Amino acid sequence: MIGTVAAAGATTFAYAAVVERNWFALRRHDVPVLSEGAKPLRILHISDAHLTPGRHRLMSWIRSLDALEPDVVVNTGDSIAHPESVQPFLEALGPLLDRPGVFVYGSNDLY
Ligand SMILES: [Fe+2]
């Protein structure tokens, strides 16, 4: 029994540390809320990056999101998960910071 519990724990840990940690998801939804004939508005919502130092694949992926050419960027926080990740996160956002946007803190954000 203890062996089974330990194996389940190890599997869960491996999934979280390897699979979920590198599983970046981009989802697209068309939301018909504008008036008929209005120019479409592309909103990029970023959330829960939980960036820690050295996560270059995640930083590169975030930077690539600018190619979507969003009209507005909405960041709903939990951007970092380490005090030394503030500057790397800003660098990952890169050109997205030049676009109109809003930000709210998550429970992991320091400032
Ligand atoms: Fe989070």
PDB file of C-alpha atoms and ligand atoms in Angstrom:
ATOM      1  CA  MET A   1       0.000   0.000   0.000  1.00  0.00           C
ATOM      2  CA  ILE A   2       2.756   2.468   0.926  1.00  0.00           C
ATOM      3  CA  GLY A   3       4.545   1.608  -2.322  1.00  0.00           C
ATOM      4  CA  THR A   4       1.409   2.406  -4.328  1.00  0.00           C
ATOM      5  CA  VAL A   5       0.964   5.750  -2.582  1.00  0.00           C
ATOM      6  CA  ALA A   6       4.643   6.573  -3.114  1.00  0.00           C
ATOM      7  CA  ALA A   7       4.399   5.664  -6.815  1.00  0.00           C
ATOM      8  CA  ALA A   8       1.284   7.823  -7.235  1.00  0.00           C
ATOM      9  CA  GLY A   9       3.053  10.709  -5.524  1.00  0.00           C
ATOM     10  CA  ALA A  10       6.145  10.323  -7.692  1.00  0.00           C
ATOM     11  CA  THR A  11       4.004  10.186 -10.852  1.00  0.00           C
ATOM     12  CA  THR A  12       2.107  13.315  -9.831  1.00  0.00           C
ATOM     13  CA  PHE A  13       5.343  15.122  -9.058  1.00  0.00           C
ATOM     14  CA  ALA A  14       6.871  14.082 -12.409  1.00  0.00           C
ATOM     15  CA  TYR A  15       3.761  15.243 -14.286  1.00  0.00           C
ATOM     16  CA  ALA A  16       3.827  18.629 -12.563  1.00  0.00           C
ATOM     17  CA  ALA A  17       7.599  19.093 -12.895  1.00  0.00           C
ATOM     18  CA  VAL A  18       7.983  17.974 -16.505  1.00  0.00           C
ATOM     19  CA  VAL A  19       4.679  18.039 -18.400  1.00  0.00           C
ATOM     20  CA  GLU A  20       2.624  20.810 -16.846  1.00  0.00           C
ATOM     21  CA  ARG A  21       5.654  23.049 -16.292  1.00  0.00           C
ATOM     22  CA  ASN A  22       6.302  23.104 -20.053  1.00  0.00           C
ATOM     23  CA  TRP A  23       2.704  23.084 -21.260  1.00  0.00           C
ATOM     24  CA  PHE A  24       1.991  26.593 -22.473  1.00  0.00           C
ATOM     25  CA  ALA A  25      -1.522  27.005 -23.795  1.00  0.00           C
ATOM     26  CA  LEU A  26      -2.914  29.555 -26.206  1.00  0.00           C
ATOM     27  CA  ARG A  27      -6.663  29.423 -26.651  1.00  0.00           C
ATOM     28  CA  ARG A  28      -8.706  31.526 -29.025  1.00  0.00           C
ATOM     29  CA  HIS A  29     -12.313  32.495 -28.483  1.00  0.00           C
ATOM     30  CA  ASP A  30     -14.469  34.713 -30.668  1.00  0.00           C
ATOM     31  CA  VAL A  31     -16.848  36.676 -28.468  1.00  0.00           C
ATOM     32  CA  PRO A  32     -19.650  38.424 -30.399  1.00  0.00           C
ATOM     33  CA  VAL A  33     -20.172  41.456 -28.169  1.00  0.00           C
ATOM     34  CA  LEU A  34     -19.410  44.370 -30.515  1.00  0.00           C
ATOM     35  CA  SER A  35     -21.940  46.206 -32.609  1.00  0.00           C
ATOM     36  CA  GLU A  36     -22.636  44.924 -36.089  1.00  0.00           C
ATOM     37  CA  GLY A  37     -19.985  46.291 -38.445  1.00  0.00           C
ATOM     38  CA  ALA A  38     -17.628  47.331 -35.635  1.00  0.00           C
ATOM     39  CA  LYS A  39     -13.923  46.748 -36.192  1.00  0.00           C
ATOM     40  CA  PRO A  40     -12.855  43.532 -34.443  1.00  0.00           C
ATOM     41  CA  LEU A  41     -10.791  43.946 -31.287  1.00  0.00           C
ATOM     42  CA  ARG A  42      -8.110  41.391 -30.462  1.00  0.00           C
ATOM     43  CA  ILE A  43      -7.476  41.007 -26.733  1.00  0.00           C
ATOM     44  CA  LEU A  44      -4.551  38.959 -25.456  1.00  0.00           C
ATOM     45  CA  HIS A  45      -5.082  37.678 -21.918  1.00  0.00           C
ATOM     46  CA  ILE A  46      -1.930  36.530 -20.125  1.00  0.00           C
ATOM     47  CA  SER A  47      -2.168  34.837 -16.764  1.00  0.00           C
ATOM     48  CA  ASP A  48      -0.279  32.605 -14.361  1.00  0.00           C
ATOM     49  CA  ALA A  49       3.126  32.514 -16.025  1.00  0.00           C
ATOM     50  CA  HIS A  50       4.645  31.849 -12.579  1.00  0.00           C
ATOM     51  CA  LEU A  51       8.035  32.687 -14.078  1.00  0.00           C
ATOM     52  CA  THR A  52      11.147  31.542 -12.262  1.00  0.00           C
ATOM     53  CA  PRO A  53      14.742  32.303 -13.318  1.00  0.00           C
ATOM     54  CA  GLY A  54      16.091  30.276 -16.212  1.00  0.00           C
ATOM     55  CA  ARG A  55      12.764  29.346 -17.825  1.00  0.00           C
ATOM     56  CA  HIS A  56      13.897  30.458 -21.244  1.00  0.00           C
ATOM     57  CA  ARG A  57      11.323  28.416 -23.193  1.00  0.00           C
ATOM     58  CA  LEU A  58       8.505  30.106 -21.290  1.00  0.00           C
ATOM     59  CA  MET A  59      10.051  33.548 -21.761  1.00  0.00           C
ATOM     60  CA  SER A  60      10.496  32.904 -25.488  1.00  0.00           C
ATOM     61  CA  TRP A  61       6.897  31.726 -25.799  1.00  0.00           C
ATOM     62  CA  ILE A  62       5.582  34.830 -24.027  1.00  0.00           C
ATOM     63  CA  ARG A  63       7.667  37.025 -26.298  1.00  0.00           C
ATOM     64  CA  SER A  64       6.247  35.247 -29.367  1.00  0.00           C
ATOM     65  CA  LEU A  65       2.709  36.285 -28.385  1.00  0.00           C
ATOM     66  CA  ASP A  66       3.352  39.770 -29.794  1.00  0.00           C
ATOM     67  CA  ALA A  67       3.113  38.213 -33.262  1.00  0.00           C
ATOM     68  CA  LEU A  68      -0.631  37.824 -32.598  1.00  0.00           C
ATOM     69  CA  GLU A  69      -0.795  41.629 -32.891  1.00  0.00           C
ATOM     70  CA  PRO A  70      -3.238  42.153 -30.022  1.00  0.00           C
ATOM     71  CA  ASP A  71      -5.011  45.496 -29.750  1.00  0.00           C
ATOM     72  CA  VAL A  72      -5.064  45.217 -25.955  1.00  0.00           C
ATOM     73  CA  VAL A  73      -3.051  43.095 -23.510  1.00  0.00           C
ATOM     74  CA  VAL A  74      -4.681  42.013 -20.266  1.00  0.00           C
ATOM     75  CA  ASN A  75      -2.402  40.499 -17.628  1.00  0.00           C
ATOM     76  CA  THR A  76      -4.271  39.031 -14.689  1.00  0.00           C
ATOM     77  CA  GLY A  77      -1.219  38.296 -12.622  1.00  0.00           C
ATOM     78  CA  ASP A  78       0.764  35.536 -11.003  1.00  0.00           C
ATOM     79  CA  SER A  79       3.370  36.565 -13.557  1.00  0.00           C
ATOM     80  CA  ILE A  80       6.346  35.619 -11.416  1.00  0.00           C
ATOM     81  CA  ALA A  81       7.132  32.975  -8.845  1.00  0.00           C
ATOM     82  CA  HIS A  82      10.540  34.261  -7.731  1.00  0.00           C
ATOM     83  CA  PRO A  83      11.791  37.726  -6.694  1.00  0.00           C
ATOM     84  CA  GLU A  84      14.507  37.645  -9.378  1.00  0.00           C
ATOM     85  CA  SER A  85      11.949  37.061 -12.135  1.00  0.00           C
ATOM     86  CA  VAL A  86      10.617  40.599 -12.383  1.00  0.00           C
ATOM     87  CA  GLN A  87      13.156  41.808 -14.941  1.00  0.00           C
ATOM     88  CA  PRO A  88      13.108  38.559 -16.975  1.00  0.00           C
ATOM     89  CA  PHE A  89       9.319  38.762 -17.115  1.00  0.00           C
ATOM     90  CA  LEU A  90       9.457  42.353 -18.354  1.00  0.00           C
ATOM     91  CA  GLU A  91      11.991  41.261 -20.979  1.00  0.00           C
ATOM     92  CA  ALA A  92       9.718  38.374 -21.979  1.00  0.00           C
ATOM     93  CA  LEU A  93       6.824  40.763 -22.468  1.00  0.00           C
ATOM     94  CA  GLY A  94       9.103  42.850 -24.673  1.00  0.00           C
ATOM     95  CA  PRO A  95       7.058  44.593 -27.376  1.00  0.00           C
ATOM     96  CA  LEU A  96       3.785  43.676 -25.675  1.00  0.00           C
ATOM     97  CA  LEU A  97       4.593  46.470 -23.209  1.00  0.00           C
ATOM     98  CA  ASP A  98       4.260  48.974 -26.053  1.00  0.00           C
ATOM     99  CA  ARG A  99       0.641  47.956 -26.607  1.00  0.00           C
ATOM    100  CA  PRO A 100      -2.333  49.284 -24.628  1.00  0.00           C
ATOM    101  CA  GLY A 101      -3.013  47.083 -21.663  1.00  0.00           C
ATOM    102  CA  VAL A 102      -4.090  46.558 -18.105  1.00  0.00           C
ATOM    103  CA  PHE A 103      -2.602  44.581 -15.238  1.00  0.00           C
ATOM    104  CA  VAL A 104      -3.832  43.277 -11.933  1.00  0.00           C
ATOM    105  CA  TYR A 105      -1.748  41.571  -9.270  1.00  0.00           C
ATOM    106  CA  GLY A 106      -1.959  37.896  -8.525  1.00  0.00           C
ATOM    107  CA  SER A 107      -1.121  36.400  -5.167  1.00  0.00           C
ATOM    108  CA  ASN A 108       2.428  35.602  -6.395  1.00  0.00           C
ATOM    109  CA  ASP A 109       3.298  39.090  -7.656  1.00  0.00           C
ATOM    110  CA  LEU A 110       5.563  41.223  -5.497  1.00  0.00           C
ATOM    111  CA  TYR A 111       5.130  44.577  -7.252  1.00  0.00           C
TER     112      TYR A 111
HETATM  113 FE    FE B   1      -1.544  31.329 -10.399  1.00  0.00          FE
END
